[in-house]
mmCIF file with all atom_site columns, C-alpha atoms in Angstrom:
data_model
loop_
_atom_site.group_PDB
_atom_site.id
_atom_site.type_symbol
_atom_site.label_atom_id
_atom_site.label_alt_id
_atom_site.label_comp_id
_atom_site.label_asym_id
_atom_site.label_entity_id
_atom_site.label_seq_id
_atom_site.pdbx_PDB_ins_code
_atom_site.Cartn_x
_atom_site.Cartn_y
_atom_site.Cartn_z
_atom_site.occupancy
_atom_site.B_iso_or_equiv
_atom_site.pdbx_formal_charge
_atom_site.auth_seq_id
_atom_site.auth_comp_id
_atom_site.auth_asym_id
_atom_site.auth_atom_id
_atom_site.pdbx_PDB_model_num
ATOM 1   C CA . ALA A 1 1   ? 178.290 -97.522  -94.332  1.00 0.00 ? 1   ALA A CA 1
ATOM 2   C CA . GLN A 1 2   ? 181.941 -96.633  -94.245  1.00 0.00 ? 2   GLN A CA 1
ATOM 3   C CA . SER A 1 3   ? 184.478 -99.385  -94.757  1.00 0.00 ? 3   SER A CA 1
ATOM 4   C CA . VAL A 1 4   ? 188.236 -99.645  -95.086  1.00 0.00 ? 4   VAL A CA 1
ATOM 5   C CA . SER A 1 5   ? 189.947 -102.267 -97.192  1.00 0.00 ? 5   SER A CA 1
ATOM 6   C CA . GLN A 1 6   ? 193.596 -103.212 -96.831  1.00 0.00 ? 6   GLN A CA 1
ATOM 7   C CA . HIS A 1 7   ? 194.740 -105.232 -99.805  1.00 0.00 ? 7   HIS A CA 1
ATOM 8   C CA . ASN A 1 8   ? 197.339 -107.460 -98.227  1.00 0.00 ? 8   ASN A CA 1
ATOM 9   C CA . HIS A 1 9   ? 196.979 -109.348 -94.977  1.00 0.00 ? 9   HIS A CA 1
ATOM 10  C CA . HIS A 1 10  ? 200.584 -110.491 -94.874  1.00 0.00 ? 10  HIS A CA 1
ATOM 11  C CA . VAL A 1 11  ? 203.687 -109.013 -96.517  1.00 0.00 ? 11  VAL A CA 1
ATOM 12  C CA . ILE A 1 12  ? 207.213 -110.381 -96.293  1.00 0.00 ? 12  ILE A CA 1
ATOM 13  C CA . LEU A 1 13  ? 210.146 -108.241 -97.445  1.00 0.00 ? 13  LEU A CA 1
ATOM 14  C CA . SER A 1 14  ? 213.894 -108.278 -97.168  1.00 0.00 ? 14  SER A CA 1
ATOM 15  C CA . GLU A 1 15  ? 215.695 -105.367 -95.556  1.00 0.00 ? 15  GLU A CA 1
ATOM 16  C CA . ALA A 1 16  ? 216.230 -102.401 -97.895  1.00 0.00 ? 16  ALA A CA 1
ATOM 17  C CA . ALA A 1 17  ? 213.280 -103.384 -100.067 1.00 0.00 ? 17  ALA A CA 1
ATOM 18  C CA . SER A 1 18  ? 210.636 -100.766 -100.819 1.00 0.00 ? 18  SER A CA 1
ATOM 19  C CA . LEU A 1 19  ? 207.239 -100.999 -99.173  1.00 0.00 ? 19  LEU A CA 1
ATOM 20  C CA . GLU A 1 20  ? 203.797 -100.051 -100.347 1.00 0.00 ? 20  GLU A CA 1
ATOM 21  C CA . LEU A 1 21  ? 200.705 -101.082 -98.389  1.00 0.00 ? 21  LEU A CA 1
ATOM 22  C CA . GLY A 1 22  ? 197.374 -100.465 -100.045 1.00 0.00 ? 22  GLY A CA 1
ATOM 23  C CA . CYS A 1 23  ? 194.349 -98.902  -98.384  1.00 0.00 ? 23  CYS A CA 1
ATOM 24  C CA . ASN A 1 24  ? 191.011 -98.015  -99.937  1.00 0.00 ? 24  ASN A CA 1
ATOM 25  C CA . TYR A 1 25  ? 187.958 -96.633  -98.232  1.00 0.00 ? 25  TYR A CA 1
ATOM 26  C CA . SER A 1 26  ? 184.333 -96.345  -99.193  1.00 0.00 ? 26  SER A CA 1
ATOM 27  C CA . TYR A 1 27  ? 182.992 -92.908  -98.405  1.00 0.00 ? 27  TYR A CA 1
ATOM 28  C CA . GLY A 1 28  ? 182.323 -90.084  -100.803 1.00 0.00 ? 28  GLY A CA 1
ATOM 29  C CA . GLY A 1 29  ? 182.543 -87.123  -98.481  1.00 0.00 ? 29  GLY A CA 1
ATOM 30  C CA . THR A 1 30  ? 185.351 -85.372  -96.660  1.00 0.00 ? 30  THR A CA 1
ATOM 31  C CA . VAL A 1 31  ? 187.539 -87.690  -94.622  1.00 0.00 ? 31  VAL A CA 1
ATOM 32  C CA . ASN A 1 32  ? 190.430 -87.689  -92.200  1.00 0.00 ? 32  ASN A CA 1
ATOM 33  C CA . LEU A 1 33  ? 192.856 -90.534  -92.856  1.00 0.00 ? 33  LEU A CA 1
ATOM 34  C CA . PHE A 1 34  ? 195.319 -92.322  -90.603  1.00 0.00 ? 34  PHE A CA 1
ATOM 35  C CA . TRP A 1 35  ? 197.874 -95.066  -90.496  1.00 0.00 ? 35  TRP A CA 1
ATOM 36  C CA . TYR A 1 36  ? 198.571 -96.767  -87.165  1.00 0.00 ? 36  TYR A CA 1
ATOM 37  C CA . VAL A 1 37  ? 201.304 -99.266  -86.364  1.00 0.00 ? 37  VAL A CA 1
ATOM 38  C CA . GLN A 1 38  ? 201.474 -101.968 -83.725  1.00 0.00 ? 38  GLN A CA 1
ATOM 39  C CA . TYR A 1 39  ? 204.943 -103.343 -83.031  1.00 0.00 ? 39  TYR A CA 1
ATOM 40  C CA . PRO A 1 40  ? 205.181 -106.793 -81.422  1.00 0.00 ? 40  PRO A CA 1
ATOM 41  C CA . GLY A 1 41  ? 204.145 -106.584 -77.786  1.00 0.00 ? 41  GLY A CA 1
ATOM 42  C CA . GLN A 1 42  ? 203.291 -102.900 -77.966  1.00 0.00 ? 42  GLN A CA 1
ATOM 43  C CA . HIS A 1 43  ? 200.135 -100.871 -78.241  1.00 0.00 ? 43  HIS A CA 1
ATOM 44  C CA . LEU A 1 44  ? 198.799 -99.162  -81.353  1.00 0.00 ? 44  LEU A CA 1
ATOM 45  C CA . GLN A 1 45  ? 200.652 -95.961  -82.263  1.00 0.00 ? 45  GLN A CA 1
ATOM 46  C CA . LEU A 1 46  ? 199.814 -93.220  -84.730  1.00 0.00 ? 46  LEU A CA 1
ATOM 47  C CA . LEU A 1 47  ? 202.193 -93.331  -87.700  1.00 0.00 ? 47  LEU A CA 1
ATOM 48  C CA . LEU A 1 48  ? 200.792 -90.461  -89.754  1.00 0.00 ? 48  LEU A CA 1
ATOM 49  C CA . LYS A 1 49  ? 197.589 -88.603  -90.523  1.00 0.00 ? 49  LYS A CA 1
ATOM 50  C CA . TYR A 1 50  ? 195.963 -86.584  -93.294  1.00 0.00 ? 50  TYR A CA 1
ATOM 51  C CA . PHE A 1 51  ? 193.385 -83.896  -92.620  1.00 0.00 ? 51  PHE A CA 1
ATOM 52  C CA . SER A 1 52  ? 193.746 -81.482  -95.547  1.00 0.00 ? 52  SER A CA 1
ATOM 53  C CA . GLY A 1 53  ? 196.319 -79.765  -97.744  1.00 0.00 ? 53  GLY A CA 1
ATOM 54  C CA . ASP A 1 54  ? 199.254 -81.523  -99.381  1.00 0.00 ? 54  ASP A CA 1
ATOM 55  C CA . PRO A 1 55  ? 198.049 -85.063  -100.205 1.00 0.00 ? 55  PRO A CA 1
ATOM 56  C CA . LEU A 1 56  ? 201.539 -86.463  -99.615  1.00 0.00 ? 56  LEU A CA 1
ATOM 57  C CA . VAL A 1 57  ? 201.933 -86.853  -95.875  1.00 0.00 ? 57  VAL A CA 1
ATOM 58  C CA . LYS A 1 58  ? 205.165 -87.658  -94.102  1.00 0.00 ? 58  LYS A CA 1
ATOM 59  C CA . GLY A 1 59  ? 205.171 -89.507  -90.814  1.00 0.00 ? 59  GLY A CA 1
ATOM 60  C CA . ILE A 1 60  ? 207.611 -90.930  -88.334  1.00 0.00 ? 60  ILE A CA 1
ATOM 61  C CA . LYS A 1 61  ? 210.428 -93.353  -89.159  1.00 0.00 ? 61  LYS A CA 1
ATOM 62  C CA . GLY A 1 62  ? 210.577 -92.447  -92.852  1.00 0.00 ? 62  GLY A CA 1
ATOM 63  C CA . PHE A 1 63  ? 207.023 -93.484  -93.693  1.00 0.00 ? 63  PHE A CA 1
ATOM 64  C CA . GLU A 1 64  ? 204.814 -91.488  -96.026  1.00 0.00 ? 64  GLU A CA 1
ATOM 65  C CA . ALA A 1 65  ? 201.329 -91.863  -97.435  1.00 0.00 ? 65  ALA A CA 1
ATOM 66  C CA . GLU A 1 66  ? 199.575 -90.385  -100.418 1.00 0.00 ? 66  GLU A CA 1
ATOM 67  C CA . PHE A 1 67  ? 195.909 -89.459  -100.483 1.00 0.00 ? 67  PHE A CA 1
ATOM 68  C CA . ILE A 1 68  ? 194.392 -89.902  -103.941 1.00 0.00 ? 68  ILE A CA 1
ATOM 69  C CA . LYS A 1 69  ? 190.831 -88.664  -103.660 1.00 0.00 ? 69  LYS A CA 1
ATOM 70  C CA . SER A 1 70  ? 189.740 -89.933  -107.070 1.00 0.00 ? 70  SER A CA 1
ATOM 71  C CA . LYS A 1 71  ? 190.801 -93.454  -106.128 1.00 0.00 ? 71  LYS A CA 1
ATOM 72  C CA . PHE A 1 72  ? 189.596 -93.310  -102.511 1.00 0.00 ? 72  PHE A CA 1
ATOM 73  C CA . SER A 1 73  ? 193.058 -94.494  -101.564 1.00 0.00 ? 73  SER A CA 1
ATOM 74  C CA . PHE A 1 74  ? 195.645 -93.719  -98.893  1.00 0.00 ? 74  PHE A CA 1
ATOM 75  C CA . ASN A 1 75  ? 198.589 -96.027  -99.530  1.00 0.00 ? 75  ASN A CA 1
ATOM 76  C CA . LEU A 1 76  ? 201.512 -96.233  -97.132  1.00 0.00 ? 76  LEU A CA 1
ATOM 77  C CA . ARG A 1 77  ? 205.053 -96.237  -98.481  1.00 0.00 ? 77  ARG A CA 1
ATOM 78  C CA . LYS A 1 78  ? 208.624 -96.480  -97.294  1.00 0.00 ? 78  LYS A CA 1
ATOM 79  C CA . PRO A 1 79  ? 211.586 -96.483  -99.712  1.00 0.00 ? 79  PRO A CA 1
ATOM 80  C CA . SER A 1 80  ? 213.765 -98.864  -97.700  1.00 0.00 ? 80  SER A CA 1
ATOM 81  C CA . VAL A 1 81  ? 212.443 -101.019 -94.875  1.00 0.00 ? 81  VAL A CA 1
ATOM 82  C CA . GLN A 1 82  ? 214.373 -102.157 -91.841  1.00 0.00 ? 82  GLN A CA 1
ATOM 83  C CA . TRP A 1 83  ? 214.024 -105.254 -89.690  1.00 0.00 ? 83  TRP A CA 1
ATOM 84  C CA . SER A 1 84  ? 212.604 -102.991 -86.963  1.00 0.00 ? 84  SER A CA 1
ATOM 85  C CA . ASP A 1 85  ? 209.637 -102.155 -89.219  1.00 0.00 ? 85  ASP A CA 1
ATOM 86  C CA . THR A 1 86  ? 208.242 -105.626 -88.574  1.00 0.00 ? 86  THR A CA 1
ATOM 87  C CA . ALA A 1 87  ? 204.780 -104.856 -87.219  1.00 0.00 ? 87  ALA A CA 1
ATOM 88  C CA . GLU A 1 88  ? 201.088 -104.774 -88.035  1.00 0.00 ? 88  GLU A CA 1
ATOM 89  C CA . TYR A 1 89  ? 199.847 -101.712 -89.902  1.00 0.00 ? 89  TYR A CA 1
ATOM 90  C CA . PHE A 1 90  ? 196.282 -100.421 -89.793  1.00 0.00 ? 90  PHE A CA 1
ATOM 91  C CA . CYS A 1 91  ? 194.680 -97.892  -92.105  1.00 0.00 ? 91  CYS A CA 1
ATOM 92  C CA . ALA A 1 92  ? 191.821 -95.870  -90.581  1.00 0.00 ? 92  ALA A CA 1
ATOM 93  C CA . VAL A 1 93  ? 189.239 -93.380  -91.807  1.00 0.00 ? 93  VAL A CA 1
ATOM 94  C CA . ASN A 1 94  ? 187.052 -90.832  -90.087  1.00 0.00 ? 94  ASN A CA 1
ATOM 95  C CA . ALA A 1 95  ? 184.244 -89.380  -92.181  1.00 0.00 ? 95  ALA A CA 1
ATOM 96  C CA . LEU A 1 96  ? 183.503 -85.863  -91.075  1.00 0.00 ? 96  LEU A CA 1
ATOM 97  C CA . THR A 1 97  ? 179.775 -86.315  -91.487  1.00 0.00 ? 97  THR A CA 1
ATOM 98  C CA . GLY A 1 98  ? 179.679 -89.910  -90.315  1.00 0.00 ? 98  GLY A CA 1
ATOM 99  C CA . GLY A 1 99  ? 179.666 -89.418  -86.592  1.00 0.00 ? 99  GLY A CA 1
ATOM 100 C CA . PHE A 1 100 ? 182.761 -89.542  -84.481  1.00 0.00 ? 100 PHE A CA 1
ATOM 101 C CA . LYS A 1 101 ? 183.825 -93.085  -85.098  1.00 0.00 ? 101 LYS A CA 1
ATOM 102 C CA . THR A 1 102 ? 187.071 -93.909  -86.846  1.00 0.00 ? 102 THR A CA 1
ATOM 103 C CA . ILE A 1 103 ? 186.841 -97.056  -88.925  1.00 0.00 ? 103 ILE A CA 1
ATOM 104 C CA . PHE A 1 104 ? 189.880 -99.339  -89.088  1.00 0.00 ? 104 PHE A CA 1
ATOM 105 C CA . GLY A 1 105 ? 190.947 -101.790 -91.734  1.00 0.00 ? 105 GLY A CA 1
ATOM 106 C CA . ALA A 1 106 ? 191.738 -105.392 -90.856  1.00 0.00 ? 106 ALA A CA 1
ATOM 107 C CA . GLY A 1 107 ? 195.463 -104.698 -90.803  1.00 0.00 ? 107 GLY A CA 1
ATOM 108 C CA . THR A 1 108 ? 198.533 -105.844 -92.738  1.00 0.00 ? 108 THR A CA 1
ATOM 109 C CA . ARG A 1 109 ? 201.200 -107.885 -91.002  1.00 0.00 ? 109 ARG A CA 1
ATOM 110 C CA . LEU A 1 110 ? 204.641 -106.930 -92.291  1.00 0.00 ? 110 LEU A CA 1
ATOM 111 C CA . PHE A 1 111 ? 207.620 -109.171 -91.666  1.00 0.00 ? 111 PHE A CA 1
ATOM 112 C CA . VAL A 1 112 ? 211.031 -107.844 -92.655  1.00 0.00 ? 112 VAL A CA 1
ATOM 113 C CA . LYS A 1 113 ? 213.790 -110.413 -93.021  1.00 0.00 ? 113 LYS A CA 1
ATOM 114 C CA . ALA A 1 114 ? 217.201 -109.311 -91.770  1.00 0.00 ? 114 ALA A CA 1
ATOM 115 C CA . GLY B 2 1   ? 199.684 -89.630  -66.751  1.00 0.00 ? 1   GLY B CA 1
ATOM 116 C CA . ALA B 2 2   ? 202.102 -90.028  -69.598  1.00 0.00 ? 2   ALA B CA 1
ATOM 117 C CA . GLY B 2 3   ? 199.905 -92.406  -71.539  1.00 0.00 ? 3   GLY B CA 1
ATOM 118 C CA . VAL B 2 4   ? 196.512 -94.082  -71.592  1.00 0.00 ? 4   VAL B CA 1
ATOM 119 C CA . SER B 2 5   ? 196.275 -96.630  -68.803  1.00 0.00 ? 5   SER B CA 1
ATOM 120 C CA . GLN B 2 6   ? 193.947 -99.617  -68.917  1.00 0.00 ? 6   GLN B CA 1
ATOM 121 C CA . THR B 2 7   ? 193.247 -102.036 -66.120  1.00 0.00 ? 7   THR B CA 1
ATOM 122 C CA . PRO B 2 8   ? 193.241 -104.938 -65.768  1.00 0.00 ? 8   PRO B CA 1
ATOM 123 C CA . SER B 2 9   ? 195.571 -106.005 -68.555  1.00 0.00 ? 9   SER B CA 1
ATOM 124 C CA . ASN B 2 10  ? 193.984 -109.457 -68.560  1.00 0.00 ? 10  ASN B CA 1
ATOM 125 C CA . LYS B 2 11  ? 190.608 -110.628 -67.311  1.00 0.00 ? 11  LYS B CA 1
ATOM 126 C CA . VAL B 2 12  ? 189.249 -114.154 -67.345  1.00 0.00 ? 12  VAL B CA 1
ATOM 127 C CA . THR B 2 13  ? 185.619 -114.525 -66.387  1.00 0.00 ? 13  THR B CA 1
ATOM 128 C CA . GLU B 2 14  ? 182.950 -117.158 -66.528  1.00 0.00 ? 14  GLU B CA 1
ATOM 129 C CA . LYS B 2 15  ? 180.066 -116.967 -68.960  1.00 0.00 ? 15  LYS B CA 1
ATOM 130 C CA . GLY B 2 16  ? 177.207 -115.005 -67.468  1.00 0.00 ? 16  GLY B CA 1
ATOM 131 C CA . LYS B 2 17  ? 179.325 -112.918 -65.117  1.00 0.00 ? 17  LYS B CA 1
ATOM 132 C CA . TYR B 2 18  ? 179.603 -109.121 -64.997  1.00 0.00 ? 18  TYR B CA 1
ATOM 133 C CA . VAL B 2 19  ? 182.889 -107.346 -65.764  1.00 0.00 ? 19  VAL B CA 1
ATOM 134 C CA . GLU B 2 20  ? 184.198 -103.806 -65.583  1.00 0.00 ? 20  GLU B CA 1
ATOM 135 C CA . LEU B 2 21  ? 187.120 -102.530 -67.610  1.00 0.00 ? 21  LEU B CA 1
ATOM 136 C CA . ARG B 2 22  ? 188.800 -99.269  -66.650  1.00 0.00 ? 22  ARG B CA 1
ATOM 137 C CA . CYS B 2 23  ? 190.463 -96.611  -68.775  1.00 0.00 ? 23  CYS B CA 1
ATOM 138 C CA . ASP B 2 24  ? 192.479 -93.668  -67.492  1.00 0.00 ? 24  ASP B CA 1
ATOM 139 C CA . PRO B 2 25  ? 193.122 -91.287  -70.420  1.00 0.00 ? 25  PRO B CA 1
ATOM 140 C CA . ILE B 2 26  ? 195.880 -88.766  -70.901  1.00 0.00 ? 26  ILE B CA 1
ATOM 141 C CA . SER B 2 27  ? 195.331 -85.804  -68.604  1.00 0.00 ? 27  SER B CA 1
ATOM 142 C CA . GLY B 2 28  ? 193.475 -83.035  -70.410  1.00 0.00 ? 28  GLY B CA 1
ATOM 143 C CA . HIS B 2 29  ? 192.211 -85.199  -73.264  1.00 0.00 ? 29  HIS B CA 1
ATOM 144 C CA . THR B 2 30  ? 188.493 -84.526  -73.513  1.00 0.00 ? 30  THR B CA 1
ATOM 145 C CA . ALA B 2 31  ? 187.766 -87.167  -76.168  1.00 0.00 ? 31  ALA B CA 1
ATOM 146 C CA . LEU B 2 32  ? 187.770 -90.823  -75.104  1.00 0.00 ? 32  LEU B CA 1
ATOM 147 C CA . TYR B 2 33  ? 187.005 -93.866  -77.247  1.00 0.00 ? 33  TYR B CA 1
ATOM 148 C CA . TRP B 2 34  ? 186.437 -97.557  -76.624  1.00 0.00 ? 34  TRP B CA 1
ATOM 149 C CA . TYR B 2 35  ? 187.220 -100.098 -79.304  1.00 0.00 ? 35  TYR B CA 1
ATOM 150 C CA . ARG B 2 36  ? 187.167 -103.883 -79.421  1.00 0.00 ? 36  ARG B CA 1
ATOM 151 C CA . GLN B 2 37  ? 189.668 -105.955 -81.380  1.00 0.00 ? 37  GLN B CA 1
ATOM 152 C CA . SER B 2 38  ? 189.176 -109.597 -82.185  1.00 0.00 ? 38  SER B CA 1
ATOM 153 C CA . LEU B 2 39  ? 191.926 -111.858 -83.477  1.00 0.00 ? 39  LEU B CA 1
ATOM 154 C CA . GLY B 2 40  ? 192.895 -111.057 -87.051  1.00 0.00 ? 40  GLY B CA 1
ATOM 155 C CA . GLN B 2 41  ? 190.739 -107.961 -87.256  1.00 0.00 ? 41  GLN B CA 1
ATOM 156 C CA . GLY B 2 42  ? 191.164 -104.242 -86.861  1.00 0.00 ? 42  GLY B CA 1
ATOM 157 C CA . PRO B 2 43  ? 189.763 -102.292 -83.916  1.00 0.00 ? 43  PRO B CA 1
ATOM 158 C CA . GLU B 2 44  ? 185.970 -102.025 -83.970  1.00 0.00 ? 44  GLU B CA 1
ATOM 159 C CA . PHE B 2 45  ? 184.392 -98.826  -82.650  1.00 0.00 ? 45  PHE B CA 1
ATOM 160 C CA . LEU B 2 46  ? 182.191 -99.123  -79.570  1.00 0.00 ? 46  LEU B CA 1
ATOM 161 C CA . ILE B 2 47  ? 181.597 -95.694  -78.033  1.00 0.00 ? 47  ILE B CA 1
ATOM 162 C CA . TYR B 2 48  ? 182.940 -92.146  -77.957  1.00 0.00 ? 48  TYR B CA 1
ATOM 163 C CA . PHE B 2 49  ? 182.835 -89.685  -75.063  1.00 0.00 ? 49  PHE B CA 1
ATOM 164 C CA . GLN B 2 50  ? 183.301 -85.961  -75.273  1.00 0.00 ? 50  GLN B CA 1
ATOM 165 C CA . GLY B 2 51  ? 183.685 -84.862  -71.683  1.00 0.00 ? 51  GLY B CA 1
ATOM 166 C CA . THR B 2 52  ? 181.189 -86.709  -69.516  1.00 0.00 ? 52  THR B CA 1
ATOM 167 C CA . GLY B 2 53  ? 178.656 -87.472  -72.208  1.00 0.00 ? 53  GLY B CA 1
ATOM 168 C CA . ALA B 2 54  ? 178.524 -90.298  -74.710  1.00 0.00 ? 54  ALA B CA 1
ATOM 169 C CA . ALA B 2 55  ? 178.482 -88.429  -78.026  1.00 0.00 ? 55  ALA B CA 1
ATOM 170 C CA . ASP B 2 56  ? 178.297 -91.578  -80.134  1.00 0.00 ? 56  ASP B CA 1
ATOM 171 C CA . ASP B 2 57  ? 177.408 -95.012  -78.769  1.00 0.00 ? 57  ASP B CA 1
ATOM 172 C CA . SER B 2 58  ? 176.391 -96.496  -82.103  1.00 0.00 ? 58  SER B CA 1
ATOM 173 C CA . GLY B 2 59  ? 179.033 -99.220  -81.901  1.00 0.00 ? 59  GLY B CA 1
ATOM 174 C CA . LEU B 2 60  ? 177.830 -100.873 -78.699  1.00 0.00 ? 60  LEU B CA 1
ATOM 175 C CA . PRO B 2 61  ? 176.701 -104.328 -79.885  1.00 0.00 ? 61  PRO B CA 1
ATOM 176 C CA . ASN B 2 62  ? 173.706 -104.699 -77.559  1.00 0.00 ? 62  ASN B CA 1
ATOM 177 C CA . ASP B 2 63  ? 172.279 -103.560 -74.235  1.00 0.00 ? 63  ASP B CA 1
ATOM 178 C CA . ARG B 2 64  ? 174.648 -105.794 -72.260  1.00 0.00 ? 64  ARG B CA 1
ATOM 179 C CA . PHE B 2 65  ? 177.348 -103.228 -72.956  1.00 0.00 ? 65  PHE B CA 1
ATOM 180 C CA . PHE B 2 66  ? 177.429 -99.884  -71.172  1.00 0.00 ? 66  PHE B CA 1
ATOM 181 C CA . ALA B 2 67  ? 180.107 -97.270  -70.524  1.00 0.00 ? 67  ALA B CA 1
ATOM 182 C CA . VAL B 2 68  ? 180.374 -94.271  -68.235  1.00 0.00 ? 68  VAL B CA 1
ATOM 183 C CA . ARG B 2 69  ? 182.697 -91.356  -67.732  1.00 0.00 ? 69  ARG B CA 1
ATOM 184 C CA . PRO B 2 70  ? 181.161 -89.538  -64.756  1.00 0.00 ? 70  PRO B CA 1
ATOM 185 C CA . GLU B 2 71  ? 183.806 -86.872  -64.195  1.00 0.00 ? 71  GLU B CA 1
ATOM 186 C CA . GLY B 2 72  ? 185.087 -86.486  -67.731  1.00 0.00 ? 72  GLY B CA 1
ATOM 187 C CA . SER B 2 73  ? 188.303 -88.349  -67.065  1.00 0.00 ? 73  SER B CA 1
ATOM 188 C CA . VAL B 2 74  ? 188.345 -92.061  -66.136  1.00 0.00 ? 74  VAL B CA 1
ATOM 189 C CA . SER B 2 75  ? 185.921 -94.254  -68.047  1.00 0.00 ? 75  SER B CA 1
ATOM 190 C CA . THR B 2 76  ? 184.544 -97.691  -67.238  1.00 0.00 ? 76  THR B CA 1
ATOM 191 C CA . LEU B 2 77  ? 183.216 -100.153 -69.801  1.00 0.00 ? 77  LEU B CA 1
ATOM 192 C CA . LYS B 2 78  ? 180.692 -102.499 -68.232  1.00 0.00 ? 78  LYS B CA 1
ATOM 193 C CA . ILE B 2 79  ? 179.594 -105.811 -69.714  1.00 0.00 ? 79  ILE B CA 1
ATOM 194 C CA . GLN B 2 80  ? 176.694 -107.722 -68.200  1.00 0.00 ? 80  GLN B CA 1
ATOM 195 C CA . ARG B 2 81  ? 175.949 -111.430 -68.631  1.00 0.00 ? 81  ARG B CA 1
ATOM 196 C CA . THR B 2 82  ? 179.162 -112.015 -70.537  1.00 0.00 ? 82  THR B CA 1
ATOM 197 C CA . GLU B 2 83  ? 179.161 -114.435 -73.455  1.00 0.00 ? 83  GLU B CA 1
ATOM 198 C CA . ARG B 2 84  ? 182.041 -116.336 -75.038  1.00 0.00 ? 84  ARG B CA 1
ATOM 199 C CA . GLY B 2 85  ? 181.709 -114.118 -78.098  1.00 0.00 ? 85  GLY B CA 1
ATOM 200 C CA . ASP B 2 86  ? 182.651 -111.107 -75.967  1.00 0.00 ? 86  ASP B CA 1
ATOM 201 C CA . SER B 2 87  ? 186.206 -112.436 -75.734  1.00 0.00 ? 87  SER B CA 1
ATOM 202 C CA . ALA B 2 88  ? 188.494 -109.871 -77.353  1.00 0.00 ? 88  ALA B CA 1
ATOM 203 C CA . VAL B 2 89  ? 190.996 -107.136 -76.561  1.00 0.00 ? 89  VAL B CA 1
ATOM 204 C CA . TYR B 2 90  ? 189.193 -104.013 -75.420  1.00 0.00 ? 90  TYR B CA 1
ATOM 205 C CA . LEU B 2 91  ? 191.084 -100.873 -76.338  1.00 0.00 ? 91  LEU B CA 1
ATOM 206 C CA . CYS B 2 92  ? 190.725 -97.397  -74.965  1.00 0.00 ? 92  CYS B CA 1
ATOM 207 C CA . ALA B 2 93  ? 192.051 -94.304  -76.721  1.00 0.00 ? 93  ALA B CA 1
ATOM 208 C CA . SER B 2 94  ? 192.017 -90.602  -76.019  1.00 0.00 ? 94  SER B CA 1
ATOM 209 C CA . SER B 2 95  ? 192.694 -87.467  -78.006  1.00 0.00 ? 95  SER B CA 1
ATOM 210 C CA . ALA B 2 96  ? 192.864 -83.758  -77.381  1.00 0.00 ? 96  ALA B CA 1
ATOM 211 C CA . ALA B 2 97  ? 190.348 -82.998  -80.097  1.00 0.00 ? 97  ALA B CA 1
ATOM 212 C CA . ASP B 2 98  ? 187.521 -84.684  -81.933  1.00 0.00 ? 98  ASP B CA 1
ATOM 213 C CA . ARG B 2 99  ? 188.589 -86.723  -84.934  1.00 0.00 ? 99  ARG B CA 1
ATOM 214 C CA . GLY B 2 100 ? 192.292 -86.271  -84.291  1.00 0.00 ? 100 GLY B CA 1
ATOM 215 C CA . GLY B 2 101 ? 194.822 -89.032  -84.058  1.00 0.00 ? 101 GLY B CA 1
ATOM 216 C CA . TYR B 2 102 ? 194.368 -91.231  -81.029  1.00 0.00 ? 102 TYR B CA 1
ATOM 217 C CA . THR B 2 103 ? 196.701 -92.319  -78.264  1.00 0.00 ? 103 THR B CA 1
ATOM 218 C CA . PHE B 2 104 ? 195.822 -95.913  -77.442  1.00 0.00 ? 104 PHE B CA 1
ATOM 219 C CA . GLY B 2 105 ? 196.235 -97.829  -74.231  1.00 0.00 ? 105 GLY B CA 1
ATOM 220 C CA . SER B 2 106 ? 197.659 -101.335 -74.124  1.00 0.00 ? 106 SER B CA 1
ATOM 221 C CA . GLY B 2 107 ? 194.217 -102.859 -73.892  1.00 0.00 ? 107 GLY B CA 1
ATOM 222 C CA . THR B 2 108 ? 192.435 -105.348 -71.657  1.00 0.00 ? 108 THR B CA 1
ATOM 223 C CA . ARG B 2 109 ? 192.355 -108.903 -72.934  1.00 0.00 ? 109 ARG B CA 1
ATOM 224 C CA . LEU B 2 110 ? 188.980 -110.329 -71.900  1.00 0.00 ? 110 LEU B CA 1
ATOM 225 C CA . THR B 2 111 ? 188.484 -114.073 -72.013  1.00 0.00 ? 111 THR B CA 1
ATOM 226 C CA . VAL B 2 112 ? 185.055 -115.497 -71.281  1.00 0.00 ? 112 VAL B CA 1
ATOM 227 C CA . VAL B 2 113 ? 185.149 -119.211 -70.454  1.00 0.00 ? 113 VAL B CA 1
#
C-alpha cells in the first residue's frame, strides 16, 4: 500500500532562516507529487505539484520542491522564511496505477518566530 | 461558485443518529473527492467521483458511509448510525481533471456525542 512519511511533525524557525521539510513515499511506480499548505483558520491550498519533467518544481510564495526518484523523496524548500509562512504543510502522492486516491502525509507544523 | 462550498461548517449529533454533509464543487469540475481528517493527521481518502459515478470508493470505512452525486455537481456524504469515532473534519475537494491538484473546501467539523 502507498504511504507518505513526513519526517518532522513540528518545526520552529526564526525569520530569514532556510526551510527544508522532508517527504518520502513508498511506491515504486510513476507518481504525481504535491505539497499543500493550511494557514491558521484557512482551508488546504495547493502549494506546488510535480507531474513530469524538470524534477525541481517552483510553487507559490517562493517555495520549491525537488523530486529525487532514487530516494523516493519530494522535499519542500524555501531559502528564507517569513512569519507569514507559519502553517501546516502536507506532502501528498498519487500513484498513477493505484486508483484515484491521493495519499497525504501526517503534516508538518511550521512556526516562524518574528 | 468561486470555491468549493461545504455545509454545514459544524455539525454536532448524538451517537446513533444519521447525518448528511453537503459539498458544492467548483463549477465545471468533474472530479470530486471526499476526505476525512482527524486531529494530528493528514486527510484520509474516502471516495472519488468522476461525473455522477463513484470511480473509487475504496476509502469508505464501512457500510455506514455512503456518498452520492446524482447530477454530477453537488455531492452528499451520508453517515448512518453515527459513532463517536466518526468525529472528524470531513473535507471535500474538486479538480478539473483526474489526479490533478485539488481545490479544497473549508470542511465540515462533525462531532458525535
